[in-house]
Amino acid sequence: MRLPRLRPLTLTARLVAVAVLLVAVAATLIGAATTLAMRDHLSDKLNESVLASIRRTEGPGPRPGPGGGVIDIGNQPPGTLVALPDLDDGYILGNRGDDGDELDADEVSELASVPVDGRVHDVRVGRGSYRVTAVDTNQGLLVIGQSTDDLDDAVASLLAAEAAFLLLGVLGAAGVGTWVVRRQLAPLREVAATAHRVAELPLASGDIEMAERVPDRLTDERTEIGQVGSALNAMLDHVEDSLGQRHRSEQQVRQFVADASHELRTPLATIAGYTELARHRPETSGTALDKVETESARMTALVEDLLLLARLDSGRPLERGPVDLSRLLLEAVDDARVVDAERSWRLSLPDEPITVTGDEARLHQVVTNLLTNARTHTPAGSTVTVTATPEGFTVHDDGPGFAPDLAPHAFERFTRGDVARTRGGAGLGLSLVQAIVAAHGGSVELTSSPGDTTITVALPSPHP
C-alpha cells in the first residue's frame, strides 16, 4: 500500500517552525535552569532551617514534651517533626496552643535509621516527605526535621507558571513569526509573480516584447532577494535579446527564401519563354539555346553561392593551411586588369610575403568578389587600389561610394546597390565575403563616402 504523499512545507512555514522551535528550546532551557536554581536555593534554606532546629535542642531538661518525653527541643517552628526512636515517641509540632500530631509506631521506627552524621537527609514517612537530621542525646537518638511540602509546592507552582508562559511564548512566536516572515518574503513573492507573468506570455513565435521586469527596489545585490531579482532581470534581458535575434533570423530566412525564389524565377521564366519560342519558330532555336545556356549558367552560379552560404551557416569547417596572400592578391589584380581595362588597377605589397591561415580557394573568391564589386559599381576611369597589410588587405576605390542608407546593410544577402537591378548579379557577393572571412575567424569593415570607399579584411596570422 502506497502512503499518501505529504504536501511540502512552504518556506514561510519552515522559517516559522524553526523560529518557534528556537523559542521553545530557549524557553525550556531557561525554565529548567530557573527551576533548578530555585529548587537548590529553597533546598539550601530548608537544610539550614533543619540544622538550626537541631542546634536549638539543649539536651535533657525538666520540661516534658507532648509525647511524655523529658528532652528539651528548644523553640521550634510549627510543623517540625520530632522523634525519639529509642523511646518510641514522635510528634509534629502544632501551632501555639495546639498539642500537634503524634507519629505512629511505624513512622517512628522508620526514623530510627537516620544516621547521626551532622547532615540533612531525605526520608519518607507515612504522611509525606521530610528533610531531617539526627543527634545522640542522653535519652537516645533525637531526630528533628521539616516537611518538604512547601518546597515541592513552590517548585510545582513555578513549573506550572513556566509551562503557561512557554505555551504563550510559542503561540506568540508563531503569530509574530508568521507576520514577520510573510512581510520579509513579500518581495520574493513579487519577484515570483513577475516570473509567472513572463511565463504566461506567448513566446513560441512572432516579435516578442517582454516589458515585465523586477522593480529596481528589488534588485539591490547587497541583499539575497535583490540578487534573485537582479539575476531574473538579467535572464529576462538575455531571453528577450535571444527571442529578438530569433525573430530577426526568421525574418531574414523568409526574406532570403523570397529573394532566392525571385532570383531563380527570372532565369526560369526566360528559359521557358525561349523554349516556347523555339518550339513555335524552329529558325530561332540557335538563339534560344544560347539564351537558355546563359540563364542556366546564371542559375548554376546562384545556386552554388546559396549552397556555399548554407554550408558556411551550418558551421562546416573550411580547409586550413598556409596561404601566400601576396601571390593571391597579385594574381587577382592581374586578372582584373585583363578583364577590365577601363579602370586603373593598383597593387601595393610589402617587401616580405604575407602568409595567412585559411582556405586558398575561398580566399581567392573573397578577393575576386571585392574586385568585381568595385568594377560593377564604379564608373570607367576610376582607380581601384589593393593594399596588403600584415593583418590582411584593403580594397579602396574613388567611385561614388555606397548610399548612406545602404552602407549599414551592405553585407546582408540580396542587398543591391542598383535598386533597378539593371546591372545583373544576385546581391550575394559581399555577403559571401563576410561569411567566408568570418569562417576564417576574421572580420570585414566598410567605410564609404563619395570618392573614398574602403573595405578592410582582417585575417588571422598562421600559428608559429
XYZ file of C-alpha atoms in Angstrom:
464
model
C 0.000 0.000 0.000
C 1.452 3.326 -1.061
C 1.415 6.009 1.594
C -0.093 9.357 0.576
C 2.496 11.875 -0.487
C 2.939 14.613 2.082
C 2.415 18.163 0.983
C 5.746 20.042 1.039
C 6.069 22.798 3.592
C 6.322 26.346 2.343
C 9.364 28.461 3.122
C 7.203 30.583 5.448
C 6.079 27.507 7.387
C 9.630 26.199 7.685
C 11.044 29.515 8.875
C 8.228 29.968 11.402
C 8.680 26.380 12.614
C 12.399 26.971 13.124
C 11.728 30.234 14.980
C 9.090 28.607 17.205
C 11.388 25.665 17.881
C 14.218 28.004 18.878
C 11.910 29.956 21.181
C 10.602 26.731 22.730
C 14.093 25.316 23.249
C 15.411 28.579 24.683
C 12.400 28.990 26.983
C 12.665 25.368 28.119
C 16.355 25.715 28.916
C 15.794 28.983 30.762
C 12.864 27.467 32.683
C 14.855 24.375 33.572
C 17.789 26.454 34.782
C 15.459 28.721 36.786
C 13.663 25.743 38.337
C 16.901 24.028 39.305
C 18.303 27.234 40.763
C 15.136 27.905 42.742
C 14.928 24.317 43.976
C 18.578 24.415 45.048
C 18.012 27.717 46.827
C 14.884 26.518 48.657
C 16.563 23.222 49.443
C 19.542 25.038 50.969
C 17.205 27.230 53.003
C 15.334 24.152 54.212
C 18.589 22.418 55.117
C 19.712 25.485 57.072
C 16.368 25.533 58.876
C 16.706 21.831 59.778
C 20.255 22.307 61.053
C 19.134 25.345 63.014
C 16.405 23.226 64.606
C 18.886 20.669 65.834
C 21.076 23.440 67.264
C 18.157 24.706 69.348
C 17.962 21.499 71.355
C 19.657 21.822 74.757
C 19.746 18.246 75.934
C 17.798 16.821 78.950
C 15.649 19.135 80.918
C 12.789 19.129 83.324
C 10.086 20.052 80.779
C 8.137 17.089 79.427
C 7.254 17.028 75.785
C 3.869 16.263 74.205
C 4.743 12.576 73.936
C 5.743 12.273 77.534
C 9.474 12.699 76.879
C 11.812 14.631 79.138
C 14.045 16.195 76.451
C 14.048 19.915 75.778
C 13.917 20.587 71.986
C 14.016 24.333 72.293
C 11.814 26.805 70.457
C 10.879 25.083 67.146
C 8.505 26.361 64.456
C 5.112 24.698 63.881
C 5.240 21.673 61.602
C 8.614 20.498 62.920
C 8.975 16.726 63.115
C 10.458 15.476 66.419
C 11.155 11.796 67.015
C 12.800 9.800 69.810
C 13.044 6.328 68.277
C 14.683 4.851 71.375
C 11.661 5.984 73.428
C 9.169 5.044 70.666
C 7.966 8.598 70.748
C 7.433 11.115 67.963
C 5.204 14.028 67.008
C 4.794 17.012 64.711
C 4.577 20.346 66.441
C 1.382 22.271 66.024
C 0.635 25.958 66.235
C 0.708 27.725 69.570
C -1.805 26.150 71.888
C -2.001 23.045 69.745
C -0.545 19.787 71.008
C 0.398 18.744 67.479
C 0.093 15.399 65.787
C 1.703 12.265 67.196
C 3.563 9.792 64.937
C 2.562 6.163 64.994
C 4.988 3.405 65.846
C 5.769 2.530 62.208
C 6.653 6.113 61.356
C 8.890 6.372 64.430
C 10.667 3.127 63.560
C 11.327 4.401 60.018
C 13.144 7.376 61.508
C 15.428 5.146 63.597
C 17.618 4.525 60.514
C 18.625 8.180 60.091
C 22.432 8.309 60.518
C 23.993 10.601 63.071
C 26.497 12.418 60.806
C 25.551 16.053 61.126
C 23.997 16.087 57.670
C 20.455 16.526 56.384
C 18.691 13.511 54.892
C 15.515 12.986 52.898
C 13.104 10.480 54.447
C 9.574 9.498 53.680
C 7.218 8.598 56.449
C 3.592 7.712 56.133
C 2.363 11.309 55.975
C 4.907 12.625 53.447
C 8.495 13.591 52.684
C 10.694 15.269 55.278
C 14.181 16.712 55.441
C 15.662 15.519 58.791
C 18.872 15.329 60.795
C 19.756 13.246 63.882
C 21.792 13.719 67.059
C 22.587 11.487 70.067
C 21.382 12.595 73.482
C 21.410 11.071 76.951
C 17.865 9.997 76.214
C 18.869 8.276 72.995
C 18.550 9.227 69.334
C 16.820 12.536 68.551
C 15.546 13.153 65.001
C 14.332 16.615 64.009
C 13.178 17.707 60.582
C 10.763 19.700 58.467
C 8.367 18.812 55.687
C 9.327 19.336 52.032
C 5.749 20.082 51.018
C 6.309 23.843 50.833
C 9.420 23.305 48.698
C 7.614 20.878 46.368
C 4.596 23.169 46.109
C 6.806 26.136 45.228
C 8.625 24.139 42.533
C 5.342 22.784 41.155
C 3.891 26.315 41.008
C 6.990 27.542 39.216
C 6.791 24.684 36.692
C 3.119 25.426 36.035
C 3.876 29.108 35.501
C 6.773 28.277 33.199
C 4.614 25.881 31.186
C 1.948 28.568 30.794
C 4.499 31.174 29.756
C 6.121 28.646 27.385
C 2.766 27.993 25.712
C 2.070 31.715 25.429
C 5.595 32.297 24.120
C 5.270 29.587 21.478
C 1.877 30.906 20.343
C 3.199 34.469 20.307
C 6.338 33.419 18.421
C 4.203 31.554 15.879
C 1.922 34.535 15.306
C 4.598 37.224 15.257
C 6.974 34.975 13.309
C 4.345 34.307 10.649
C 3.651 38.030 10.276
C 7.346 38.961 10.161
C 8.348 36.167 7.769
C 5.463 36.851 5.398
C 6.335 40.536 5.439
C 10.010 39.835 4.778
C 9.201 37.357 1.999
C 6.726 39.697 0.285
C 9.471 40.954 -2.108
C 10.288 37.352 -3.022
C 6.624 36.731 -3.854
C 6.689 39.858 -6.009
C 9.716 38.502 -7.877
C 7.905 35.173 -8.338
C 4.822 36.999 -9.619
C 6.977 38.717 -12.238
C 8.350 35.334 -13.338
C 4.802 33.909 -13.545
C 3.626 36.819 -15.683
C 6.535 36.291 -18.058
C 5.800 32.545 -18.190
C 2.249 33.319 -19.333
C 3.473 35.307 -22.351
C 3.207 33.630 -25.798
C 6.872 33.108 -26.638
C 6.565 30.493 -29.373
C 6.647 32.802 -32.399
C 6.461 36.354 -33.609
C 8.087 39.523 -32.361
C 8.176 39.137 -28.581
C 8.138 42.187 -26.332
C 8.900 41.346 -22.712
C 8.184 44.503 -20.739
C 7.919 42.677 -17.415
C 10.853 43.314 -15.100
C 11.531 43.123 -11.389
C 11.308 46.666 -9.894
C 14.616 48.409 -9.243
C 13.938 48.479 -5.497
C 14.139 44.656 -5.523
C 17.418 44.381 -7.443
C 19.890 45.564 -4.814
C 22.532 42.819 -4.939
C 23.587 43.576 -1.368
C 20.550 41.537 -0.281
C 19.622 37.943 -1.098
C 16.263 38.912 -2.632
C 17.997 41.663 -4.596
C 20.398 39.083 -6.007
C 17.437 36.944 -7.129
C 15.686 39.966 -8.660
C 18.833 41.133 -10.436
C 19.528 37.636 -11.764
C 15.937 37.331 -13.021
C 16.151 40.699 -14.793
C 19.452 39.687 -16.391
C 17.897 36.420 -17.546
C 14.837 38.231 -18.944
C 17.114 40.653 -20.814
C 19.024 37.717 -22.254
C 15.819 35.872 -23.190
C 14.354 38.975 -24.788
C 17.530 39.561 -26.776
C 17.619 35.904 -27.862
C 13.959 35.981 -28.897
C 14.581 39.195 -30.803
C 17.529 37.625 -32.610
C 15.415 34.559 -33.358
C 12.660 36.741 -34.796
C 15.139 38.680 -36.913
C 16.675 35.402 -38.073
C 13.239 34.110 -39.037
C 12.560 37.314 -40.941
C 15.916 37.018 -42.688
C 15.188 33.422 -43.640
C 11.793 34.414 -45.058
C 13.365 37.289 -46.959
C 16.181 35.018 -48.108
C 13.727 32.449 -49.454
C 11.670 35.160 -51.135
C 14.734 36.761 -52.758
C 16.150 33.392 -53.832
C 12.802 32.460 -55.332
C 12.708 35.768 -57.201
C 16.272 35.337 -58.488
C 15.556 31.832 -59.711
C 12.174 32.721 -61.165
C 13.630 35.253 -63.605
C 16.028 32.879 -65.431
C 13.455 30.083 -65.307
C 10.892 32.348 -66.951
C 13.475 33.302 -69.580
C 14.300 29.662 -70.288
C 10.605 28.771 -70.516
C 9.971 31.691 -72.893
C 12.824 30.854 -75.275
C 11.929 27.181 -75.184
C 8.378 28.055 -76.216
C 9.732 30.369 -78.923
C 11.984 27.641 -80.340
C 9.075 25.218 -80.375
C 6.866 27.540 -82.446
C 9.667 29.082 -84.543
C 12.339 26.494 -85.222
C 14.510 29.023 -87.050
C 15.211 30.759 -83.715
C 16.404 27.602 -82.000
C 20.085 28.651 -82.100
C 19.424 31.960 -80.399
C 17.063 30.273 -77.935
C 19.661 27.657 -76.988
C 22.283 30.334 -76.453
C 19.930 32.206 -74.113
C 18.971 29.018 -72.284
C 22.658 28.250 -71.766
C 23.310 31.759 -70.436
C 20.424 31.637 -67.986
C 21.360 28.108 -66.913
C 24.859 29.306 -66.099
C 23.375 32.225 -64.169
C 21.162 29.846 -62.132
C 24.074 27.489 -61.555
C 26.222 30.321 -60.155
C 23.355 31.491 -57.949
C 22.667 28.006 -56.605
C 26.375 27.444 -55.928
C 26.533 30.718 -53.988
C 23.451 29.755 -51.990
C 24.888 26.324 -51.223
C 28.158 27.877 -50.085
C 26.304 30.268 -47.791
C 24.281 27.378 -46.381
C 27.445 25.373 -45.705
C 29.073 28.342 -44.005
C 25.939 28.986 -41.928
C 25.912 25.370 -40.766
C 29.467 25.784 -39.461
C 31.033 23.303 -41.854
C 34.817 23.752 -41.484
C 36.905 25.043 -44.382
C 40.286 23.761 -45.388
C 43.114 25.101 -43.276
C 46.609 25.731 -44.464
C 49.177 28.451 -45.070
C 48.124 30.778 -47.899
C 50.500 33.196 -49.690
C 48.248 36.254 -49.573
C 50.700 38.402 -51.564
C 50.664 35.986 -54.516
C 46.866 35.597 -54.302
C 46.334 39.392 -54.462
C 48.824 39.742 -57.312
C 47.024 37.133 -59.418
C 43.579 38.606 -58.707
C 44.649 42.153 -59.657
C 46.331 40.888 -62.857
C 43.093 39.089 -63.782
C 41.106 42.290 -63.167
C 43.426 44.265 -65.451
C 42.879 41.768 -68.229
C 39.086 41.689 -67.786
C 38.601 45.447 -67.347
C 40.992 47.883 -68.965
C 38.687 50.877 -68.392
C 39.761 51.244 -64.782
C 43.124 51.720 -63.158
C 44.085 48.731 -61.001
C 46.845 49.270 -58.451
C 48.502 46.873 -56.046
C 50.642 47.707 -53.021
C 52.612 44.832 -51.493
C 55.221 44.856 -48.700
C 58.730 43.615 -49.352
C 58.144 40.407 -47.382
C 55.445 37.932 -48.476
C 52.338 37.878 -46.299
C 51.093 34.464 -45.222
C 47.732 33.740 -43.592
C 45.962 30.561 -42.490
C 42.875 29.508 -44.415
C 41.251 28.018 -47.490
C 43.074 29.360 -50.550
C 40.167 28.821 -52.966
C 37.690 30.618 -50.742
C 40.086 33.491 -50.001
C 40.585 33.861 -53.765
C 36.793 34.079 -54.056
C 36.779 36.854 -51.406
C 39.297 38.948 -53.359
C 37.549 38.287 -56.665
C 34.149 39.282 -55.274
C 35.528 42.531 -53.860
C 37.232 43.460 -57.128
C 34.107 42.532 -59.112
C 32.008 44.689 -56.771
C 34.402 47.625 -57.303
C 34.308 47.145 -61.065
C 30.494 46.921 -61.128
C 29.764 49.981 -59.012
C 32.411 52.461 -60.158
C 32.418 54.416 -63.418
C 35.041 53.987 -66.141
C 38.302 55.757 -65.326
C 38.048 55.004 -61.572
C 41.082 53.822 -59.621
C 40.927 50.666 -57.520
C 43.810 50.116 -55.088
C 44.514 46.834 -53.309
C 46.890 47.106 -50.333
C 48.280 44.130 -48.434
C 48.932 44.505 -44.699
C 50.270 42.114 -42.054
C 46.678 41.776 -40.761
C 45.052 41.196 -44.185
C 44.319 43.590 -47.032
C 42.153 46.563 -48.105
C 40.320 47.392 -51.329
C 39.906 51.127 -51.992
C 38.192 52.914 -54.855
C 37.423 56.545 -55.692
C 33.955 55.857 -57.073
C 30.643 57.344 -55.878
C 30.533 55.019 -52.849
C 27.592 53.437 -51.087
C 24.395 55.328 -50.400
C 24.149 56.321 -46.703
C 21.062 54.171 -46.172
C 22.674 51.206 -47.960
C 26.082 51.111 -46.236
C 24.832 49.560 -42.936
C 23.235 46.701 -44.940
C 25.995 46.214 -47.496
C 26.927 42.738 -46.248
C 23.351 41.442 -45.985
C 22.185 38.904 -48.532
C 20.451 40.060 -51.696
C 21.414 43.667 -50.993
C 21.881 45.576 -54.250
C 23.481 48.926 -54.898
C 21.420 49.188 -58.097
C 17.810 49.092 -56.966
C 16.560 48.852 -60.533
C 18.588 45.621 -60.980
C 19.916 46.697 -64.354
C 23.467 45.533 -63.708
C 22.847 41.871 -63.033
C 24.018 39.891 -60.014
C 22.029 38.470 -57.160
C 23.356 40.645 -54.382
C 25.303 37.823 -52.723
C 28.874 38.977 -53.401
C 29.552 40.946 -50.221
C 27.522 38.572 -48.052
C 29.743 35.725 -49.299
C 32.810 37.832 -48.481
C 31.657 38.346 -44.912
C 30.628 34.703 -44.441
C 33.925 33.341 -45.760
C 36.050 35.776 -43.756
C 34.020 35.031 -40.585
C 34.531 31.295 -41.176
C 38.287 32.019 -41.156
C 37.978 33.835 -37.808
C 38.452 37.256 -39.409
C 36.337 40.357 -39.893
C 35.262 42.779 -42.656
C 34.673 46.534 -42.263
C 33.294 49.091 -44.690
C 33.844 52.854 -44.703
C 32.316 54.782 -47.579
C 31.848 58.343 -48.703
C 31.736 59.868 -52.190
C 35.181 59.394 -53.770
C 36.523 57.326 -50.871
C 35.320 53.757 -50.264
C 37.448 51.233 -48.365
C 36.721 47.619 -47.473
C 39.125 46.231 -44.863
C 39.570 42.463 -44.493
C 41.336 41.217 -41.347
C 42.581 37.602 -41.370
C 44.299 35.536 -38.674
C 48.041 35.014 -38.978
C 49.399 31.453 -39.211
C 50.280 29.809 -35.899
C 54.032 29.791 -35.134
